Coordinates of C-alpha atoms in Angstrom, one line a residue:
M1 CA 11.9 3.7 -33.4
S2 CA 14.4 6.6 -33.0
T3 CA 15.3 6.2 -36.7
M4 CA 11.8 7.3 -37.7
N5 CA 12.7 10.9 -37.8
S6 CA 15.8 10.2 -39.9
L7 CA 13.7 8.2 -42.4
S8 CA 10.7 10.4 -42.6
S9 CA 10.8 13.8 -44.2
P10 CA 8.7 15.8 -46.7
D11 CA 8.4 14.8 -50.4
T12 CA 10.5 17.9 -51.3
R13 CA 13.7 16.5 -49.8
S14 CA 16.6 16.3 -52.3
D15 CA 17.8 13.2 -54.1
N16 CA 21.0 13.3 -52.0
E17 CA 19.0 13.1 -48.8
K18 CA 17.0 10.2 -50.2
H19 CA 20.2 8.4 -51.3
T20 CA 21.7 8.9 -47.8
N21 CA 18.7 7.3 -46.2
I22 CA 18.9 4.3 -48.6
V23 CA 22.6 3.8 -47.8
T24 CA 21.8 4.0 -44.1
I25 CA 19.1 1.4 -44.4
K26 CA 21.3 -1.0 -46.3
S27 CA 24.3 -0.5 -43.9
I28 CA 22.2 -1.1 -40.8
L29 CA 20.5 -4.2 -42.2
K30 CA 23.9 -5.8 -42.6
L31 CA 24.3 -5.8 -38.8
D32 CA 23.8 -8.9 -36.8
D33 CA 20.2 -9.3 -35.7
G34 CA 21.4 -9.6 -32.1
D35 CA 22.8 -6.0 -32.3
L36 CA 19.8 -4.4 -34.0
D37 CA 16.8 -3.1 -32.1
E38 CA 13.7 -4.8 -33.3
G39 CA 11.7 -1.6 -33.6
A40 CA 14.4 0.0 -35.7
K41 CA 14.8 -3.1 -37.8
F42 CA 11.0 -3.1 -38.6
L43 CA 11.1 0.5 -39.7
L44 CA 14.2 0.0 -41.8
E45 CA 12.8 -3.0 -43.5
H46 CA 9.7 -1.0 -44.5
P47 CA 11.0 2.3 -45.7
Q48 CA 7.9 2.6 -48.0
H49 CA 5.9 3.6 -44.9
A50 CA 8.5 6.0 -43.6
E51 CA 6.8 9.2 -44.8
Y52 CA 3.8 10.4 -42.9
S53 CA 2.6 13.7 -41.5
P54 CA 2.6 14.8 -37.9
E55 CA -1.2 14.7 -38.0
E56 CA -1.2 11.1 -39.0
A57 CA 1.2 10.2 -36.1
E58 CA -0.9 12.1 -33.6
K59 CA -4.0 10.3 -34.9
V60 CA -2.4 6.9 -34.4
L61 CA -1.2 7.8 -30.9
K62 CA -4.7 9.0 -29.9
K63 CA -6.2 5.8 -31.2
I64 CA -3.8 3.7 -29.2
D65 CA -4.4 5.7 -26.0
L66 CA -8.2 5.7 -26.4
M67 CA -8.2 1.9 -26.8
L68 CA -5.6 0.8 -24.3
M69 CA -5.5 3.4 -21.5
P70 CA -9.1 2.8 -20.3
I71 CA -8.5 -1.0 -20.3
M72 CA -5.2 -0.7 -18.4
T73 CA -6.8 1.7 -15.9
L74 CA -9.6 -0.7 -15.1
I75 CA -7.3 -3.7 -14.8
I76 CA -4.9 -1.9 -12.4
T77 CA -7.9 -0.5 -10.4
F78 CA -9.3 -4.0 -9.9
A79 CA -5.9 -5.3 -9.0
A80 CA -5.5 -2.6 -6.3
A81 CA -8.8 -3.6 -4.7
D82 CA -7.5 -6.9 -3.4
K83 CA -4.6 -5.2 -1.6
I84 CA -6.7 -2.7 0.3
I85 CA -9.7 -5.1 1.0
I86 CA -7.8 -7.0 3.6
S87 CA -7.5 -3.8 5.7
N88 CA -11.2 -3.2 5.5
A89 CA -11.9 -6.8 6.4
A90 CA -9.9 -6.4 9.5
V91 CA -12.2 -3.8 11.0
Y92 CA -15.2 -5.9 10.2
G93 CA -14.0 -8.8 12.4
M94 CA -11.5 -10.8 10.2
R95 CA -8.9 -10.8 13.0
K96 CA -11.4 -12.5 15.4
D97 CA -12.8 -14.9 12.8
L98 CA -9.4 -16.1 11.8
N99 CA -8.1 -16.1 15.4
L100 CA -5.1 -13.9 14.4
V101 CA -2.6 -13.2 17.1
G102 CA 0.6 -11.2 17.4
T103 CA 2.1 -10.3 14.0
Q104 CA 0.0 -12.7 12.0
Y105 CA -2.1 -9.9 10.4
S106 CA 1.1 -8.1 9.4
W107 CA 2.3 -11.3 7.7
L108 CA -0.9 -11.5 5.7
G109 CA 0.1 -8.2 4.2
S110 CA 3.7 -9.2 3.6
I111 CA 3.2 -12.7 2.2
F112 CA 1.3 -11.4 -0.8
Y113 CA 4.6 -9.8 -2.0
F114 CA 6.5 -13.0 -1.5
G115 CA 4.3 -14.6 -4.1
Y116 CA 4.4 -11.5 -6.3
L117 CA 8.2 -11.5 -6.3
I118 CA 8.7 -15.3 -6.9
A119 CA 6.2 -15.4 -9.8
E120 CA 7.3 -12.2 -11.5
F121 CA 10.3 -13.7 -13.4
P122 CA 8.3 -16.7 -14.7
A123 CA 5.5 -14.3 -15.6
N124 CA 7.9 -12.2 -17.7
F125 CA 9.2 -15.4 -19.4
L126 CA 5.7 -16.7 -20.2
L127 CA 4.6 -13.3 -21.6
Q128 CA 7.6 -13.3 -23.9
R129 CA 6.9 -16.8 -25.2
F130 CA 3.1 -16.9 -25.5
P131 CA 0.4 -14.5 -26.7
V132 CA 0.0 -11.7 -24.2
G133 CA -3.8 -11.5 -24.4
K134 CA -4.3 -15.2 -23.8
T135 CA -1.7 -15.4 -21.0
L136 CA -3.2 -12.4 -19.2
C137 CA -6.7 -13.8 -19.5
L138 CA -5.6 -17.1 -18.0
S139 CA -3.7 -15.4 -15.1
F140 CA -6.7 -13.2 -14.4
A141 CA -8.9 -16.3 -14.2
V142 CA -6.6 -18.0 -11.7
W143 CA -6.4 -14.7 -9.8
N144 CA -10.2 -14.5 -9.6
V145 CA -10.6 -18.1 -8.4
V146 CA -8.0 -17.6 -5.7
L147 CA -9.7 -14.3 -4.6
M148 CA -13.1 -16.2 -4.2
C149 CA -11.4 -19.0 -2.3
M150 CA -10.3 -16.5 0.3
A151 CA -13.8 -16.4 1.6
A152 CA -13.5 -20.0 2.6
G153 CA -10.4 -19.4 4.7
N154 CA -11.0 -19.9 8.4
N155 CA -7.5 -19.7 9.9
F156 CA -4.1 -18.0 9.4
A157 CA -2.6 -20.8 7.4
A158 CA -5.4 -20.9 4.9
M159 CA -5.5 -17.2 4.4
A160 CA -1.7 -16.9 4.1
S161 CA -1.7 -19.5 1.4
M162 CA -4.4 -17.7 -0.5
R163 CA -2.6 -14.4 -0.2
F164 CA 0.6 -16.0 -1.5
L165 CA -1.2 -17.5 -4.5
L166 CA -3.0 -14.2 -5.1
G167 CA 0.4 -12.4 -5.3
M168 CA 1.5 -15.0 -7.9
G169 CA -1.6 -14.5 -10.0
E170 CA -1.2 -10.7 -10.0
A171 CA 2.5 -11.0 -11.0
F172 CA 1.4 -11.1 -14.7
L173 CA -0.4 -7.8 -14.5
F174 CA 2.2 -5.1 -14.6
P175 CA 4.7 -6.7 -17.1
G176 CA 1.7 -7.4 -19.3
C177 CA 0.4 -3.8 -19.2
S178 CA 4.0 -2.5 -19.7
K179 CA 4.1 -4.2 -23.1
Y180 CA 2.2 -1.1 -24.3
I181 CA 4.6 1.2 -22.6
A182 CA 7.6 -0.6 -24.1
V183 CA 6.3 -0.3 -27.7
D184 CA 4.7 3.2 -27.4
R185 CA 8.0 5.1 -27.9
T186 CA 8.7 8.4 -29.7
A187 CA 11.8 9.2 -31.6
E188 CA 13.0 11.6 -29.0
N189 CA 13.2 8.9 -26.3
R190 CA 16.1 7.1 -28.0
T191 CA 15.7 4.1 -25.7
G192 CA 14.8 1.4 -28.2
V193 CA 12.0 -1.1 -28.1
K194 CA 13.2 -4.6 -27.8
N195 CA 16.0 -7.0 -28.6
R196 CA 15.8 -10.7 -27.7
K197 CA 19.5 -11.3 -27.3
L198 CA 20.8 -11.2 -23.7
K199 CA 23.9 -9.1 -23.6
K200 CA 26.5 -9.6 -20.8
D201 CA 28.0 -6.2 -21.3
Q202 CA 24.6 -4.5 -20.7
I203 CA 24.2 -6.6 -17.5
I204 CA 27.6 -5.4 -16.2
E205 CA 26.8 -1.8 -17.2
A206 CA 23.5 -1.9 -15.3
A207 CA 25.3 -3.3 -12.2
K208 CA 27.9 -0.5 -12.4
D209 CA 25.5 2.3 -13.2
W210 CA 25.0 4.4 -10.0
K211 CA 21.5 5.3 -11.3
T212 CA 20.4 1.7 -11.0
W213 CA 21.1 1.6 -7.3
I214 CA 19.8 5.1 -6.4
M215 CA 16.5 4.1 -8.1
A216 CA 16.4 0.8 -6.3
L217 CA 17.1 2.5 -2.9
F218 CA 14.4 5.1 -3.8
A219 CA 11.9 2.3 -4.6
L220 CA 12.7 0.5 -1.4
C221 CA 12.4 3.6 0.8
N222 CA 9.4 5.2 -0.9
N223 CA 7.2 2.1 -0.8
I224 CA 7.5 1.7 3.0
S225 CA 4.5 4.1 3.0
N226 CA 2.7 1.9 0.5
G227 CA 3.2 -1.3 2.3
G228 CA 2.3 0.1 5.7
L229 CA -0.6 2.3 4.8
V230 CA -2.3 -0.2 2.4
T231 CA -2.2 -3.0 5.0
F232 CA -3.2 -0.8 8.0
A233 CA -5.3 1.9 6.3
A234 CA -8.6 0.9 7.9
Q235 CA -7.1 0.3 11.3
I236 CA -5.5 3.8 11.3
V237 CA -8.9 5.4 10.5
S238 CA -10.9 3.3 12.9
G239 CA -8.3 4.1 15.6
L240 CA -9.6 7.6 15.4
G241 CA -12.9 6.4 16.8
Y242 CA -15.0 5.8 13.7
S243 CA -17.4 2.8 13.1
P244 CA -16.5 0.1 10.5
I245 CA -18.9 1.5 7.9
R246 CA -17.7 5.1 8.4
T247 CA -14.1 3.9 8.3
T248 CA -14.8 2.3 4.9
L249 CA -16.4 5.5 3.6
L250 CA -13.6 7.7 4.9
G251 CA -11.0 5.5 3.2
M252 CA -12.4 6.3 -0.2
P253 CA -10.6 9.7 -0.7
T254 CA -7.2 8.1 -0.4
G255 CA -7.2 7.2 -4.0
V256 CA -8.1 10.7 -5.0
F257 CA -5.1 12.0 -3.1
M258 CA -2.8 9.5 -4.7
T259 CA -4.0 10.5 -8.2
T260 CA -3.9 14.2 -7.3
S261 CA -0.2 13.9 -6.3
S262 CA 0.6 12.4 -9.6
W263 CA -1.2 15.1 -11.5
I264 CA 0.4 17.9 -9.6
I265 CA 3.9 16.6 -10.6
A266 CA 2.7 16.1 -14.2
L267 CA 1.2 19.6 -14.5
V268 CA 4.2 21.3 -12.9
T269 CA 6.5 19.4 -15.3
F270 CA 4.3 20.2 -18.3
F271 CA 4.1 23.9 -17.7
S272 CA 7.7 24.3 -16.4
P273 CA 10.0 25.6 -19.2
R274 CA 12.9 23.4 -18.0
K275 CA 10.8 20.3 -17.1
F276 CA 12.1 20.1 -13.5
R277 CA 10.7 16.6 -12.9
T278 CA 12.9 15.6 -9.9
T279 CA 12.4 19.0 -8.3
A280 CA 8.6 18.6 -8.4
A281 CA 8.9 15.1 -7.1
A282 CA 11.1 16.1 -4.3
I283 CA 8.8 18.9 -3.2
V284 CA 5.8 16.6 -3.2
C285 CA 7.8 14.1 -1.3
L286 CA 8.0 16.5 1.6
C287 CA 4.3 16.2 2.2
P288 CA 4.4 12.7 3.7
L289 CA 7.2 13.8 5.9
I290 CA 5.1 16.6 7.4
C291 CA 2.2 14.2 7.8
C292 CA 4.3 11.8 9.8
V293 CA 5.2 14.5 12.3
L294 CA 1.5 15.6 12.5
M295 CA 0.2 12.0 13.0
M296 CA 2.7 11.5 15.9
K297 CA 2.3 15.0 17.6
L298 CA -1.3 16.0 17.1
P299 CA -3.6 15.0 20.1
R300 CA -5.7 11.9 19.4
E301 CA -9.0 13.8 20.2
N302 CA -8.3 16.1 17.2
K303 CA -9.8 13.6 14.8
T304 CA -10.4 16.0 11.9
S305 CA -6.8 17.2 11.7
L306 CA -5.4 13.7 12.1
L307 CA -7.7 12.5 9.3
I308 CA -6.5 15.3 7.0
A309 CA -2.9 14.5 7.8
Y310 CA -3.6 10.8 7.0
Y311 CA -5.1 11.7 3.6
F312 CA -2.0 13.7 2.6
F313 CA 0.2 10.8 3.5
Y314 CA -0.9 9.3 0.2
F315 CA 1.1 12.0 -1.7
Y316 CA 3.9 9.5 -1.5
W317 CA 2.5 8.0 -4.7
G318 CA 3.2 10.9 -7.0
P319 CA 7.0 10.9 -6.6
Y320 CA 7.1 7.1 -7.1
V321 CA 5.2 7.4 -10.4
C322 CA 7.4 10.3 -11.5
M323 CA 10.7 8.6 -10.7
T324 CA 9.6 5.3 -12.2
A325 CA 8.8 7.1 -15.5
I326 CA 12.2 8.9 -15.3
C327 CA 14.0 5.6 -14.8
Y328 CA 12.3 4.1 -17.9
A329 CA 13.2 7.2 -20.0
N330 CA 16.8 7.2 -18.8
T331 CA 17.6 3.6 -19.5
A332 CA 18.5 2.4 -23.0
G333 CA 19.4 -1.1 -24.2
H334 CA 16.9 -3.9 -23.9
T335 CA 19.0 -6.1 -21.6
K336 CA 20.0 -3.2 -19.4
K337 CA 16.4 -2.0 -19.2
T338 CA 15.3 -5.5 -18.2
V339 CA 18.0 -5.7 -15.4
V340 CA 17.2 -2.2 -14.1
N341 CA 13.4 -3.0 -14.0
A342 CA 14.1 -6.3 -12.2
V343 CA 16.2 -4.6 -9.6
N344 CA 13.6 -1.9 -9.0
F345 CA 10.8 -4.5 -8.8
T346 CA 12.7 -6.5 -6.3
A347 CA 13.2 -3.4 -4.2
Y348 CA 9.5 -2.6 -4.5
C349 CA 8.5 -6.1 -3.3
V350 CA 11.1 -6.2 -0.4
S351 CA 9.8 -2.8 0.8
N352 CA 6.2 -4.0 0.8
I353 CA 7.3 -7.2 2.6
I354 CA 9.0 -5.4 5.5
A355 CA 6.7 -2.4 5.8
P356 CA 3.7 -4.1 7.6
Q357 CA 6.1 -5.4 10.2
F358 CA 6.8 -1.9 11.4
F359 CA 3.1 -1.5 12.3
I360 CA 2.9 -3.4 15.6
T361 CA -0.5 -4.4 16.8
S362 CA 0.3 -3.6 20.5
E363 CA 1.0 0.0 19.5
A364 CA -2.4 0.6 18.0
P365 CA -3.9 3.1 17.4
G366 CA -0.8 5.3 17.6
Y367 CA 1.6 2.9 15.6
A368 CA 4.6 4.9 16.7
T369 CA 7.1 2.5 15.2
G370 CA 5.2 2.5 11.9
Y371 CA 5.3 6.3 11.6
H372 CA 8.9 6.6 12.7
S373 CA 9.8 4.1 10.0
I374 CA 7.9 6.0 7.3
L375 CA 9.5 9.3 8.5
G376 CA 13.0 7.8 8.2
F377 CA 12.5 6.0 4.9
T378 CA 10.7 8.9 3.3
T379 CA 13.6 11.2 4.2
A380 CA 15.9 8.7 2.5
S381 CA 13.7 8.6 -0.6
F382 CA 13.8 12.5 -0.7
L383 CA 17.6 12.4 -0.7
C384 CA 17.5 9.7 -3.4
I385 CA 15.4 12.0 -5.7
V386 CA 17.8 15.0 -5.1
T387 CA 20.8 12.8 -5.7
Y388 CA 19.4 11.3 -8.9
G389 CA 18.3 14.6 -10.4
T390 CA 21.6 16.3 -9.5
G391 CA 23.7 13.5 -10.9
C392 CA 21.8 13.5 -14.2
Y393 CA 22.1 17.3 -14.5
F394 CA 25.8 17.2 -14.2
E395 CA 26.2 14.2 -16.5
N396 CA 24.3 16.1 -19.2
K397 CA 26.5 19.1 -18.7
R398 CA 29.6 16.8 -19.1
R399 CA 28.2 15.3 -22.3
D400 CA 27.3 18.7 -23.7
K401 CA 30.8 20.0 -23.0
K402 CA 32.4 17.0 -24.6
F403 CA 30.1 16.4 -27.5
G404 CA 28.1 19.5 -28.0
N405 CA 24.4 19.6 -28.8
A406 CA 22.7 16.2 -28.7
D407 CA 20.6 16.6 -31.8
D408 CA 23.6 17.7 -33.8
N409 CA 25.3 14.4 -33.0
F410 CA 22.4 12.1 -33.7
D411 CA 23.5 9.0 -35.6
A412 CA 20.8 6.8 -37.1
E413 CA 23.0 3.8 -37.4
V414 CA 24.1 3.9 -33.8
D415 CA 20.6 4.6 -32.6
A416 CA 19.3 1.5 -34.6
L417 CA 21.5 -0.7 -32.5
D418 CA 20.4 -2.2 -29.2
S419 CA 22.8 0.1 -27.4
T420 CA 22.7 1.6 -24.0
D421 CA 22.4 5.2 -22.8
K422 CA 26.2 5.2 -22.1
Q423 CA 27.0 3.9 -25.6
K424 CA 24.8 6.6 -27.1
E425 CA 26.3 9.4 -24.9
A426 CA 27.1 11.6 -27.9
F427 CA 23.3 12.2 -28.5
F428 CA 21.6 10.7 -25.4
R429 CA 20.7 13.1 -22.6
Y430 CA 19.0 12.2 -19.3
V431 CA 15.7 13.7 -18.1
W432 CA 15.8 15.0 -14.6

């Protein structure tokens, strides 16, 4: 898709410019299909559609957003409900009804992500081979059946089995929705759309790229908050002395705080002349750190202050959304992108598996081990953000010094290939 700008220009362009584009098209189409990005290939094979106005492009983008974004939002919202509902059920007597003892409740939170992790790779395969709409509908149907069957569970084994299957059913959700993200690329991204050929050199590059492992470490550390708070949210609030119904009502603003943290980073980035994404993410990341200290140090009778601190805990979500978006933008090459996403997803699942184990039932309502773990891991995630942003900044400086301005070095033929961000270093710059 990055070749779009090179192919589209006003009708007033010279004959030489038109001839250059025709030569470029012919030379690129001689390349092996395994080397050519599918989005670029499509554009190059249909040059008759290459000329369009910015207004037309904006109209198409708005049409896509208006149709897909509401659907994606609803799907992800419903999928999030099954994660938090177990916490609310616990304060309404689920522990007693299922005769849960020791760490069994924590394992009900963890086992969901075992199913999620195991099914994710088959889910990606099926979504590649079969129609996305039909595959997602079938997976959602299975997910709903399993969710209803949870009501029949009367012991730990039955509930754990249902939670495991629930995770497997939900594994189709995010790769399915990300199909939109993968296709909706602008020319400036220069990260490509898709190439079906698995490339060994891109796998090796992904494994050697320091950004891959910094992002994986960030995903692991940052989501300790997610795994712990989602599973024990209602218990934390009820531990302040609130009734079950009041606990449920007081849990509602957490989603608002999560969304607000994302919007704060987005707005700061939008209005900042230098687009300091990682700087904004790092600053917001400090909020959960402060909340950890407050939750451990404030007296238990100070319920209002503890509740406010608990709400601001959920600012952990903004940095995660921001850094995930940065990771997608900074990774080019379909195979490399797939490997990096798989590593990050594995780190996400591992984090959500181990996080509930830090919240020990015998430590309720203080959960000292849980808060100490969040404090330590969030500090590490803050350092990961700073390291990632600093590294990308200096890498861009190195490339500018070696190659000059990125736009001046843009090469349509190279960009049409399924090449990586390192292979495009003459005109690829990282966002930070």
